[in-house]
Tab-separated table of C-alpha atoms and ligand atoms in Angstrom:
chain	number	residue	atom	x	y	z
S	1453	UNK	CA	0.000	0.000	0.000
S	1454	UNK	CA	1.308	3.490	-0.768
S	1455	UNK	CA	0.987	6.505	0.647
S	1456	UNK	CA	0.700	9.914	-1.284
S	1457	UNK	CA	0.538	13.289	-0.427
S	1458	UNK	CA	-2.483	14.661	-1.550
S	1459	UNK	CA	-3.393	18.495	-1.996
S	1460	UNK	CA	-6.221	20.005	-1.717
S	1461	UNK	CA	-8.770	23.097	-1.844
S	1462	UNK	CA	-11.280	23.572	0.797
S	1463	UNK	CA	-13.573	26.103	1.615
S	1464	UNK	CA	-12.824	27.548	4.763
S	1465	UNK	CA	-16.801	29.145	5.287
S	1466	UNK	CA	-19.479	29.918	3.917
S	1467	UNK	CA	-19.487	32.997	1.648
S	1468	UNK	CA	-21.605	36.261	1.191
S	1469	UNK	CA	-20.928	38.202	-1.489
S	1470	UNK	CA	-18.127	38.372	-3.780
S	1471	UNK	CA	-15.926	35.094	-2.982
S	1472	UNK	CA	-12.043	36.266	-1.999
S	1473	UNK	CA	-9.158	33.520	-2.265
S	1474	UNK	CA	-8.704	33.439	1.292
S	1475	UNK	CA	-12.465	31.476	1.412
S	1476	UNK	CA	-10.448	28.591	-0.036
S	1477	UNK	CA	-7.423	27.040	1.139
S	1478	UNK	CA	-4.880	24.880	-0.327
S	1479	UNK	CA	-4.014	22.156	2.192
S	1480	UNK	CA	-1.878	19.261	2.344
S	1481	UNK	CA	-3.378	15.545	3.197
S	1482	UNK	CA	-2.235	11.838	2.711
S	1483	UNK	CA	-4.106	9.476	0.180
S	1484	UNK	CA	-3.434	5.503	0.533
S	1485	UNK	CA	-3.070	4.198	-3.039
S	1486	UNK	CA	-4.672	1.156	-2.227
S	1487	UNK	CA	-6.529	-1.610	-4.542
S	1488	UNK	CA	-10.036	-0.392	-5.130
S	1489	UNK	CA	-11.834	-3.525	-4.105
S	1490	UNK	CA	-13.602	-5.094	-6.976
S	1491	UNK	CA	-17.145	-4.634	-6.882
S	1492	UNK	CA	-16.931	-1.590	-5.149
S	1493	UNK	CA	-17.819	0.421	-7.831
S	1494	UNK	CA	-15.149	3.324	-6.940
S	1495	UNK	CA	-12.397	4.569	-9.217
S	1496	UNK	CA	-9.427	5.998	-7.742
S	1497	UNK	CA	-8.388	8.683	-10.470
S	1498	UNK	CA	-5.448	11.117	-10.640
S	1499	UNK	CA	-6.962	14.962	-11.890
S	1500	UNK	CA	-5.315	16.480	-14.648
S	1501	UNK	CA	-7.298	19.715	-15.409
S	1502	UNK	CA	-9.854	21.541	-13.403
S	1503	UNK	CA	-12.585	23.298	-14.688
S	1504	UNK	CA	-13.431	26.552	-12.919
S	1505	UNK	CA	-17.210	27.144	-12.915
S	1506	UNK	CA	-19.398	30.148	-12.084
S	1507	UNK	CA	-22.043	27.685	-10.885
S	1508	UNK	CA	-19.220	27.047	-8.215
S	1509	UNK	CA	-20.141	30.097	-6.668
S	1510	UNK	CA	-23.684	29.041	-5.610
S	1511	UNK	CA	-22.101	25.802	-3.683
S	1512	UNK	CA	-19.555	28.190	-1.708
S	1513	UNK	CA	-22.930	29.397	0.462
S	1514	UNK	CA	-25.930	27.553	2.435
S	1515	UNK	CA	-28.580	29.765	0.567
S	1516	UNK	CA	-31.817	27.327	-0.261
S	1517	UNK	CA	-31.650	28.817	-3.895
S	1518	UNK	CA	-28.714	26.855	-4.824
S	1519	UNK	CA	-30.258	23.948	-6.503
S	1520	UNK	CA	-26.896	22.466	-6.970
S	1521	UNK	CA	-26.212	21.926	-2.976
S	1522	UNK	CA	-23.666	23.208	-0.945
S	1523	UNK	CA	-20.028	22.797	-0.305
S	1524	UNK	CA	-19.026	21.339	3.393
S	1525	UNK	CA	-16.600	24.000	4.686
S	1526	UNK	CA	-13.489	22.424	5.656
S	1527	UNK	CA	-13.822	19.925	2.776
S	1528	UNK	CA	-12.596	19.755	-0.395
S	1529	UNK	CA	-14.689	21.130	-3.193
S	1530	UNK	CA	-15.415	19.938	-6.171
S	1531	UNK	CA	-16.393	20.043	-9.924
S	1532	UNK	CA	-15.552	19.186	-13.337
S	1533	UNK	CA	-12.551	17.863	-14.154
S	1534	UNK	CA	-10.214	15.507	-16.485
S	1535	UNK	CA	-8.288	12.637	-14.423
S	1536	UNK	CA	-6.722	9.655	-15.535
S	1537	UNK	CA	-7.749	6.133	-13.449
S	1538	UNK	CA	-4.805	4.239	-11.518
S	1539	UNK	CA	-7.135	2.017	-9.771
S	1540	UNK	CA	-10.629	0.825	-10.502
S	1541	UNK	CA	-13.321	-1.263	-8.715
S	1542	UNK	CA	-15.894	-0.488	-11.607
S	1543	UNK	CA	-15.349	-3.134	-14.600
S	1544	UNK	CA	-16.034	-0.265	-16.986
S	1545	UNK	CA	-13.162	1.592	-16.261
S	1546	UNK	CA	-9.550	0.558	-16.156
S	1547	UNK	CA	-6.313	1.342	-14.614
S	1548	UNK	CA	-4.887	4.360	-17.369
S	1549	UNK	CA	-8.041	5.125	-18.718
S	1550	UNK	CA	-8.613	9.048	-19.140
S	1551	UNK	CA	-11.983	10.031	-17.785
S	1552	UNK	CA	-14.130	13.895	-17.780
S	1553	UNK	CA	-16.651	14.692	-15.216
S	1554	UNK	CA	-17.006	14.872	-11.684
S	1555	UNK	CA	-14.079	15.821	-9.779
S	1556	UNK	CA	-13.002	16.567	-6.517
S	1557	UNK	CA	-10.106	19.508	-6.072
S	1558	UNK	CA	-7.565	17.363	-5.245
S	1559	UNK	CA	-4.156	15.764	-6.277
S	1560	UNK	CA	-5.553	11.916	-6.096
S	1561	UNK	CA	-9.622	11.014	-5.066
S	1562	UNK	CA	-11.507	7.741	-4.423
S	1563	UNK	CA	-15.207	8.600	-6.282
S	1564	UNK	CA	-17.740	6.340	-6.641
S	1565	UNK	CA	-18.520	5.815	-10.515
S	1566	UNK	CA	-22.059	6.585	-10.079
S	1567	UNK	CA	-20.819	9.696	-10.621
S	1568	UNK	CA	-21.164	11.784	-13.419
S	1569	UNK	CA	-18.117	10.092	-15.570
S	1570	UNK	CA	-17.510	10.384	-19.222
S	1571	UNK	CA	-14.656	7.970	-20.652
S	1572	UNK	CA	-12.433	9.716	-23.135
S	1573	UNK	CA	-12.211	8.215	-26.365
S	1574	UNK	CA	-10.506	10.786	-28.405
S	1575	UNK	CA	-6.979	11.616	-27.565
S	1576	UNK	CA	-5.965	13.089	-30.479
S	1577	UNK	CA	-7.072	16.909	-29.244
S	1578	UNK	CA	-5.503	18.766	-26.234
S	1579	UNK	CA	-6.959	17.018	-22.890
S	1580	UNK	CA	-7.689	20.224	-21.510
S	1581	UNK	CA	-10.476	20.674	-24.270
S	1582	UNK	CA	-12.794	17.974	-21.835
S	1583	UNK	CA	-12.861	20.549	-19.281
S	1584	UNK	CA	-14.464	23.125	-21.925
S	1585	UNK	CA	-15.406	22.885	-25.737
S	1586	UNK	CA	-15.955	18.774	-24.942
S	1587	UNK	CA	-17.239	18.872	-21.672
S	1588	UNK	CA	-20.261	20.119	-19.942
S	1589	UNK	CA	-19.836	23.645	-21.889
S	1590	UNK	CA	-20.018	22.187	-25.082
S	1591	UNK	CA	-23.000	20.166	-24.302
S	1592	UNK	CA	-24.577	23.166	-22.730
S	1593	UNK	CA	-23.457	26.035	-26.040
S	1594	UNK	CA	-24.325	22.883	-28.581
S	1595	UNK	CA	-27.831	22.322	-26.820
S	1596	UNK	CA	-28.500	26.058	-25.700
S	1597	UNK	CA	-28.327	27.119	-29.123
S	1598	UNK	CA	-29.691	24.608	-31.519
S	1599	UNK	CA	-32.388	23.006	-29.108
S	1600	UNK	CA	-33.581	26.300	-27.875
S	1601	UNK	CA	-32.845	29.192	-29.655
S	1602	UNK	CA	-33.937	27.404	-33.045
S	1603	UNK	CA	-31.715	29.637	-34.881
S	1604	UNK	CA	-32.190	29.999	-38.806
S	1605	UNK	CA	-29.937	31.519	-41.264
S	1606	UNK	CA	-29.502	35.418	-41.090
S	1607	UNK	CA	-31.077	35.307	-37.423
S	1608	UNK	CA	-29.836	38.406	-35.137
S	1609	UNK	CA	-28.011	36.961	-31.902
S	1610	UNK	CA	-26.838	38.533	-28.869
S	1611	UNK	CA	-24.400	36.968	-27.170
S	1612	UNK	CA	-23.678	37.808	-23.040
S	1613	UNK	CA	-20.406	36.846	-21.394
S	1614	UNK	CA	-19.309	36.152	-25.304
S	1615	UNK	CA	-15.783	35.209	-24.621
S	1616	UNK	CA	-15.843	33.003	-22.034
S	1617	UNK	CA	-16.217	28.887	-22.331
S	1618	UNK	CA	-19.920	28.917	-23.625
S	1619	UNK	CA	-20.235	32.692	-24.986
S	1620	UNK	CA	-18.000	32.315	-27.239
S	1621	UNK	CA	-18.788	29.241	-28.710
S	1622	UNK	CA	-22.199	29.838	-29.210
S	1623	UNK	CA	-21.230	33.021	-31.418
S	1624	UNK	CA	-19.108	30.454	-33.321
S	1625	UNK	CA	-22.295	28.522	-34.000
S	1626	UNK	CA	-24.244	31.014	-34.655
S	1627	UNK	CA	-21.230	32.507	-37.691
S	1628	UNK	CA	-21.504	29.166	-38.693
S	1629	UNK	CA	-25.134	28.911	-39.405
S	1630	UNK	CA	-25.387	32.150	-41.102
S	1631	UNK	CA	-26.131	34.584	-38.486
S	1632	UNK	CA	-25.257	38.098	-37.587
S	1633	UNK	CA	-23.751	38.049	-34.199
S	1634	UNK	CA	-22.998	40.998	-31.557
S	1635	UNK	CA	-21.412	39.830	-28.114
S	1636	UNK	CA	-20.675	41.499	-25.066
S	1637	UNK	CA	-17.924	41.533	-22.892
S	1638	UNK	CA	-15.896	43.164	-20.244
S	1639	UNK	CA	-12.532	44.818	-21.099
S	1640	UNK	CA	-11.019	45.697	-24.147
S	1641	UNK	CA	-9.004	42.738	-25.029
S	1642	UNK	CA	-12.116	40.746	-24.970
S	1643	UNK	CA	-13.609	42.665	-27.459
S	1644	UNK	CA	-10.329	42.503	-29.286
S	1645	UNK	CA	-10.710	38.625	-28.622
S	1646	UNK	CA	-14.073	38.549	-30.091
S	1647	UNK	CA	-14.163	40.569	-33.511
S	1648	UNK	CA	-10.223	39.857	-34.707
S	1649	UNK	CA	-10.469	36.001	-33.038
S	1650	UNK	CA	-13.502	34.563	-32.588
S	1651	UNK	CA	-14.992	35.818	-35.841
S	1652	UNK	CA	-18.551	37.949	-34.325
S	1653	UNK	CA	-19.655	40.671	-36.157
S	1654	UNK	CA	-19.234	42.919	-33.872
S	1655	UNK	CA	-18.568	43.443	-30.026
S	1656	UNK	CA	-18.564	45.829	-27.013
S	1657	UNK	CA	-17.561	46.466	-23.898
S	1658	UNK	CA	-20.836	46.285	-21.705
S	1659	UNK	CA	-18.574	48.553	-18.984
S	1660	UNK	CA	-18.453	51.221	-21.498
S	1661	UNK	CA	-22.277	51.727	-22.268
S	1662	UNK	CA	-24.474	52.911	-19.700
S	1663	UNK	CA	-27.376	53.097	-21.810
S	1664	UNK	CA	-27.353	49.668	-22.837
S	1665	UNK	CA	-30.603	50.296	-24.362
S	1666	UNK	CA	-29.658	52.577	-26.899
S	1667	UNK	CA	-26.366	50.226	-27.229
S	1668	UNK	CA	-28.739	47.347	-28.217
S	1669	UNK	CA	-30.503	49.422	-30.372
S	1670	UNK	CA	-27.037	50.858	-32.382
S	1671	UNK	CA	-26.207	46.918	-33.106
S	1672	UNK	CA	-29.718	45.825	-33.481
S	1673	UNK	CA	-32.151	48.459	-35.104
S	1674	UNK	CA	-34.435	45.649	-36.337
S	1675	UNK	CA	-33.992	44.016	-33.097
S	1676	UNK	CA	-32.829	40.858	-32.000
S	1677	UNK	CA	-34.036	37.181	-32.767
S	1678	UNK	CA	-31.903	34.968	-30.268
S	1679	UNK	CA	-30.418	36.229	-27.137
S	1680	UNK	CA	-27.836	33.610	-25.331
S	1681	UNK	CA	-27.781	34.878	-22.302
S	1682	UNK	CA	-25.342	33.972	-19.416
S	1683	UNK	CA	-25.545	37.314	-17.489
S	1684	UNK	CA	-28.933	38.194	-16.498
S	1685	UNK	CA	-30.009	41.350	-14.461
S	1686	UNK	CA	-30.052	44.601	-16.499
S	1687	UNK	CA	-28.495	43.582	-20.129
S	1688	UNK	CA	-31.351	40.949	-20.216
S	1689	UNK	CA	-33.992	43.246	-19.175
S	1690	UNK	CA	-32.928	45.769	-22.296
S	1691	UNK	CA	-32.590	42.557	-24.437
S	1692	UNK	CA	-36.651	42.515	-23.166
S	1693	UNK	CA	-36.849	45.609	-24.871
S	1694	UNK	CA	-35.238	45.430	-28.017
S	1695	UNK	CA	-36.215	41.368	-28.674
S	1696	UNK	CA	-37.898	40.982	-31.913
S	1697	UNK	CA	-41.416	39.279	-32.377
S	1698	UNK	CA	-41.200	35.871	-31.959
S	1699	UNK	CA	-37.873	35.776	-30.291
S	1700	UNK	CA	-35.771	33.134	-28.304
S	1701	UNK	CA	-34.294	33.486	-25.255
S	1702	UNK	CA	-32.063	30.919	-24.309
S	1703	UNK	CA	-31.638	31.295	-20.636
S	1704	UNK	CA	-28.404	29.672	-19.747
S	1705	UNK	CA	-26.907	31.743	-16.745
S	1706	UNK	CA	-26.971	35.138	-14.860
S	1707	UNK	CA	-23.426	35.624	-13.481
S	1708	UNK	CA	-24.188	39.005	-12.350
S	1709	UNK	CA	-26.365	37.981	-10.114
S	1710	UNK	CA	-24.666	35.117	-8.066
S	1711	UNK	CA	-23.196	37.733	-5.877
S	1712	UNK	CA	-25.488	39.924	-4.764
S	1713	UNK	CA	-27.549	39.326	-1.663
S	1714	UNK	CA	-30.394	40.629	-3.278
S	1715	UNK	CA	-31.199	39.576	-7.410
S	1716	UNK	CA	-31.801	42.707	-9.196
S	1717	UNK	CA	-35.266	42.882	-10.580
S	1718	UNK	CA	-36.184	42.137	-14.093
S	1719	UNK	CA	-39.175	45.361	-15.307
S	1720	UNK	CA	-39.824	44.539	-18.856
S	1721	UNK	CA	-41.018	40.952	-18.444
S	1722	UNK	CA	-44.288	42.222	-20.483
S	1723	UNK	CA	-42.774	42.260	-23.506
S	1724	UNK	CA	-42.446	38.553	-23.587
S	1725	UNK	CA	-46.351	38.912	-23.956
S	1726	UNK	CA	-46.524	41.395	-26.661
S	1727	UNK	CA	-43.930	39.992	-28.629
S	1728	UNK	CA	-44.858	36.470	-28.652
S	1729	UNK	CA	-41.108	35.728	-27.085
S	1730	UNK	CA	-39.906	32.618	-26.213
S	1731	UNK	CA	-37.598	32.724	-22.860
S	1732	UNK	CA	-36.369	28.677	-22.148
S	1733	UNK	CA	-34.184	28.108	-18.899
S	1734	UNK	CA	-32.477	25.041	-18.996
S	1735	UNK	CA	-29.735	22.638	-17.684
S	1736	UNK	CA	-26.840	20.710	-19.294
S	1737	UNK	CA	-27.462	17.976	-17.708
S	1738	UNK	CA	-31.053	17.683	-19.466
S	1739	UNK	CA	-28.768	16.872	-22.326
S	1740	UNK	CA	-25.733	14.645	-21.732
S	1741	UNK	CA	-27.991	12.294	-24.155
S	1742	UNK	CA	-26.689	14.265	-26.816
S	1743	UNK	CA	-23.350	13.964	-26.025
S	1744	UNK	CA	-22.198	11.821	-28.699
S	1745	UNK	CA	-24.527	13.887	-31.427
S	1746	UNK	CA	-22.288	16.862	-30.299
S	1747	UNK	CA	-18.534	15.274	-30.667
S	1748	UNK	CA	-19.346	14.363	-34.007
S	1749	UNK	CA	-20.263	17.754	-34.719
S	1750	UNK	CA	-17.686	19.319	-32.827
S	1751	UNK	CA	-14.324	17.011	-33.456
S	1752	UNK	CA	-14.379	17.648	-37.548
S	1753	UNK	CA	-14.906	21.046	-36.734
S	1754	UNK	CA	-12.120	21.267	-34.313
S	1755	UNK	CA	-10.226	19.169	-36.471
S	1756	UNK	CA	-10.953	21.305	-39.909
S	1757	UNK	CA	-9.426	24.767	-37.679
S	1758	UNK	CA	-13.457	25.984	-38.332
S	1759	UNK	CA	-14.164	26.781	-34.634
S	1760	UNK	CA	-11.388	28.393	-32.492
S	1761	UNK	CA	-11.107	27.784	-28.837
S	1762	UNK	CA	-9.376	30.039	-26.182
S	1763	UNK	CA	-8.845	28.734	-22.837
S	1764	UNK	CA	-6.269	30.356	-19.912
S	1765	UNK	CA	-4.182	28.018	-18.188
S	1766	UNK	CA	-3.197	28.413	-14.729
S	1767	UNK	CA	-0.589	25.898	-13.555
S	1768	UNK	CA	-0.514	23.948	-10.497
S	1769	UNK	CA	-3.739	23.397	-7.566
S	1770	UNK	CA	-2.056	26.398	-4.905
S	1771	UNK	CA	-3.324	28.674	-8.119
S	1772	UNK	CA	-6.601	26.893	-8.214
S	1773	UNK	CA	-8.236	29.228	-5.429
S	1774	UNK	CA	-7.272	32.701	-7.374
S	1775	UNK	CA	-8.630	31.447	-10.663
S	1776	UNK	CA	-11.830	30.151	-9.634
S	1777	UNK	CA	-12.775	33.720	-7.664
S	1778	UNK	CA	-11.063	35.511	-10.227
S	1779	UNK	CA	-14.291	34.566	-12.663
S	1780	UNK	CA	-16.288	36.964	-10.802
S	1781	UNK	CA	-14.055	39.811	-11.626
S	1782	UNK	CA	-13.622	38.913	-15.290
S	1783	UNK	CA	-9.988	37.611	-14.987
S	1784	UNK	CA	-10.103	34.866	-17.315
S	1785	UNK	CA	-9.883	35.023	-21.156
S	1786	UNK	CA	-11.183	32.453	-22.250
S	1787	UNK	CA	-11.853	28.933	-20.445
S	1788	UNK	CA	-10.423	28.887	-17.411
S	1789	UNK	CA	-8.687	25.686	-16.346
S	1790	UNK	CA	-6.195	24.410	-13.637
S	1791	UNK	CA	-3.271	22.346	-14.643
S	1792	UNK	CA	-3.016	19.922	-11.566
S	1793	UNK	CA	-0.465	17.569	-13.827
S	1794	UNK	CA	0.100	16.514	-17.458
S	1795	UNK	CA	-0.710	13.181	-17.503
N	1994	NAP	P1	-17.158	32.251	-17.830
N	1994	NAP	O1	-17.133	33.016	-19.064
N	1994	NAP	O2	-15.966	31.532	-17.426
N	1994	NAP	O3	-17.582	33.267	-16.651
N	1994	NAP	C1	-16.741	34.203	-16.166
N	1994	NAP	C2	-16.967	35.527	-16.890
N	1994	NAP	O4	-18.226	36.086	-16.502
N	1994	NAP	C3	-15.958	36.541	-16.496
N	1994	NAP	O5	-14.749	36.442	-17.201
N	1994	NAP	C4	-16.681	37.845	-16.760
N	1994	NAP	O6	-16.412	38.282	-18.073
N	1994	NAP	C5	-18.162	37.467	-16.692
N	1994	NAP	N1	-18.772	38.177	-15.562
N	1994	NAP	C6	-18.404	38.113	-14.277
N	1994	NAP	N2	-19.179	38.939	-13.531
N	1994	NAP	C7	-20.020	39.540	-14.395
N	1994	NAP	C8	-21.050	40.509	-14.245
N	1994	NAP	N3	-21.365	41.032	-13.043
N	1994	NAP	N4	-21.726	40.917	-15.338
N	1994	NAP	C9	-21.419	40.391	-16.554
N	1994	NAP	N5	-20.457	39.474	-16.762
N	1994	NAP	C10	-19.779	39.058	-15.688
N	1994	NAP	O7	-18.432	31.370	-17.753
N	1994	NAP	P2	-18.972	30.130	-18.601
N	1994	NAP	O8	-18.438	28.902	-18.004
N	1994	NAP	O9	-18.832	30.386	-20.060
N	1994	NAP	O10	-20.507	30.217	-18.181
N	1994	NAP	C11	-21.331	31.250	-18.715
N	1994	NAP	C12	-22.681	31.231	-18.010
N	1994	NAP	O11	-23.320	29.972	-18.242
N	1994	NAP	C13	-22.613	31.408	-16.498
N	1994	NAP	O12	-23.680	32.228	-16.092
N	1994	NAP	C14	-22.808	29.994	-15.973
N	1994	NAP	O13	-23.363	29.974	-14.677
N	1994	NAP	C15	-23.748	29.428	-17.001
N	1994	NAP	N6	-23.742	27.956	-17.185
N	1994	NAP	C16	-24.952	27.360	-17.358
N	1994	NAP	C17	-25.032	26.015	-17.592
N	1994	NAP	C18	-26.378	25.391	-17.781
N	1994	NAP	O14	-26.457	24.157	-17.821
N	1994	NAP	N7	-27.435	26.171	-17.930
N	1994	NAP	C19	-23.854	25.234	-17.649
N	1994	NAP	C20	-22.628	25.872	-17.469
N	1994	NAP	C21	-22.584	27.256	-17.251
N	1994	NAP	P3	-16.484	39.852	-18.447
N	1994	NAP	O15	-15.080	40.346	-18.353
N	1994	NAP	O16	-17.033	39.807	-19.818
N	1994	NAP	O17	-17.372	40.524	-17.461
């Protein structure tokens, strides 16, 4: 039997507010590298990559909203990740198999296989990519888009939070299909990131306009068909005002909101009425069925250099903490991942 050390992230408390990096803390513990027994139905993976998550936030407090649970404080948390298996109870998975889903923030982790665990059968694309573009964002852009907003050729789309892991695949999509696309994002170099890059039409920086109503209306004058949104609060209550008849909203997130103690209000909810609008919350996990539908549509395109993907790297689980809270103040470019080991 062998004995590892074993880092980890916990939460220290409960938070209120905007998370800080001294909520989490990287600690050092021991893991036995024992056999799993057989039958047990655990797996006993190593992490690779970490996916950092704004759902994360809603885990980091005790507030009955969270429909996703809470973290235990003084426990490690825990996510989506990309491990490879050194010992396994399960007969579907064995030793050196590479594996996305469920992961705990940790060097080395004993998880029951009931949990959510994708096997990776493509190798030939960076690993990384199962944390993002072939993980649970994927799935969630792929499904958000096509399943929902029901876009057609020449649709208008607006695009929140366009360059991070969903945002700015979904404007990707939507190029590909044949639509005009306008995202929104927070500094500069996103914006850069998004017209030069990632191919939109055009792109602002939401800081920079506070009359996002008449911003709206400068990139949309006939209005907009499809609004992704992964913001919420006050762009998607001028996207209520500027939607076009028979509109989609695909309701995917509201990161401006997971903060605040109190939601901002939404006042233009009527014109979902007048305009006949179609506003469809929904949940990735509605549609891991598709999973395999996607990867054939995604690998060629990956593979063909027709969809770009920009994720941000941070190396090593003591930088986990900084780049998970740093999503909340618009740090990352891209998908943010942490490198825990290659392999
Ligand atoms: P992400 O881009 O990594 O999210 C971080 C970005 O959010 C930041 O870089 C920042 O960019 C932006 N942001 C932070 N605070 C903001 C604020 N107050 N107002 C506007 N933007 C803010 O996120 P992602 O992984 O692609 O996820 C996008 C959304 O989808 C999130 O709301 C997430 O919760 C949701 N989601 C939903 C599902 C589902 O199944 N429905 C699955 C996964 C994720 P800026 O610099 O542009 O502000």
């Amino acid at each position: 039997m062998v004995q590892l050390k074993n880092k980890q992230v916990i939460l220290k408390k409960y938070v209120s507010g905007f998370p800080r990096e001294s909520d989490l803390q990287v600690v050092e513990n021991f893991i036995e590298l024992k056999k799993v027994p057989e039958g047990s139905n655990q797996i006993l993976p190593k992490n690779l990559y970490l996916s950092c998550d704004p759902y994360q936030r809603a885990m980091m407090s005790n507030s009955f909203v969270s429909r996703f649970g809470s973290y235990t404080p003084g426990a490690p948390i825990h996510g989506y990740g990309v491990a490879k298996v050194v010992e396994s109870g399960h007969p579907d998975y064995e030793k050196d198999d590479l594996v996305w889903g469920y992961a705990i923030w940790e060097e080395y982790s004993l998880v029951p296989s009931s949990h959510m665990l994708f096997k990776i059968e493509h190798t030939n694309v960076p690993l990384s990519y199962y944390t993002g573009i072939l993980g649970v964002l994927g799935i969630t852009a792929y499904a958000g888009f096509y399943e929902i907003g029901c876009p057609k050729k020449e649709d208008c789309a607006f695009v929140s939070d366009a360059s991070g892991g969903i945002g700015q695949l979904v404007g990707q999509f939507a190029k590909l299909l044949g639509c005009y696309v306008v995202g929104s994002a927070g500094s500069k170099e996103k914006v850069d990131l998004l017209k030069n890059k990632l191919g939109f039409d055009e792109a602002f920086n939401y800081k920079e306009e506070p009359d996002l109503d008449a911003t709206l209306k400068r990139y949309f004058p006939k209005g907009i068909d499809i609004y992704f949104d992964n913001v919420g609060g006050k762009t998607l209550d001028m996207v209520l005002v500027n939607i076009r008849i028979h509109g989609r909203i695909c309701q995917c997130g509201m990161i401006s909101q997971y903060n605040l103690d109190q939601p901002e209000g939404i006042t233009n909810l009527a014109q979902l009425i007048y305009k006949r609008v179609r506003m469809h919350g929904f949940s990735a996990s509605d549609y891991y069925q598709l999973y395999p539908k996607y990867l054939g549509f995604i690998l060629p395109l990956i593979k063909e250099g027709k969809i770009v993907y920009v994720e941000v790297k941070v190396e090593g689980l003591e930088n986990g903490p900084a780049a998970l809270v740093g999503l909340y103040g618009g740090h990352n470019v891209g998908k943010q991942v942490v490198v825990i080991a290659h392999e």
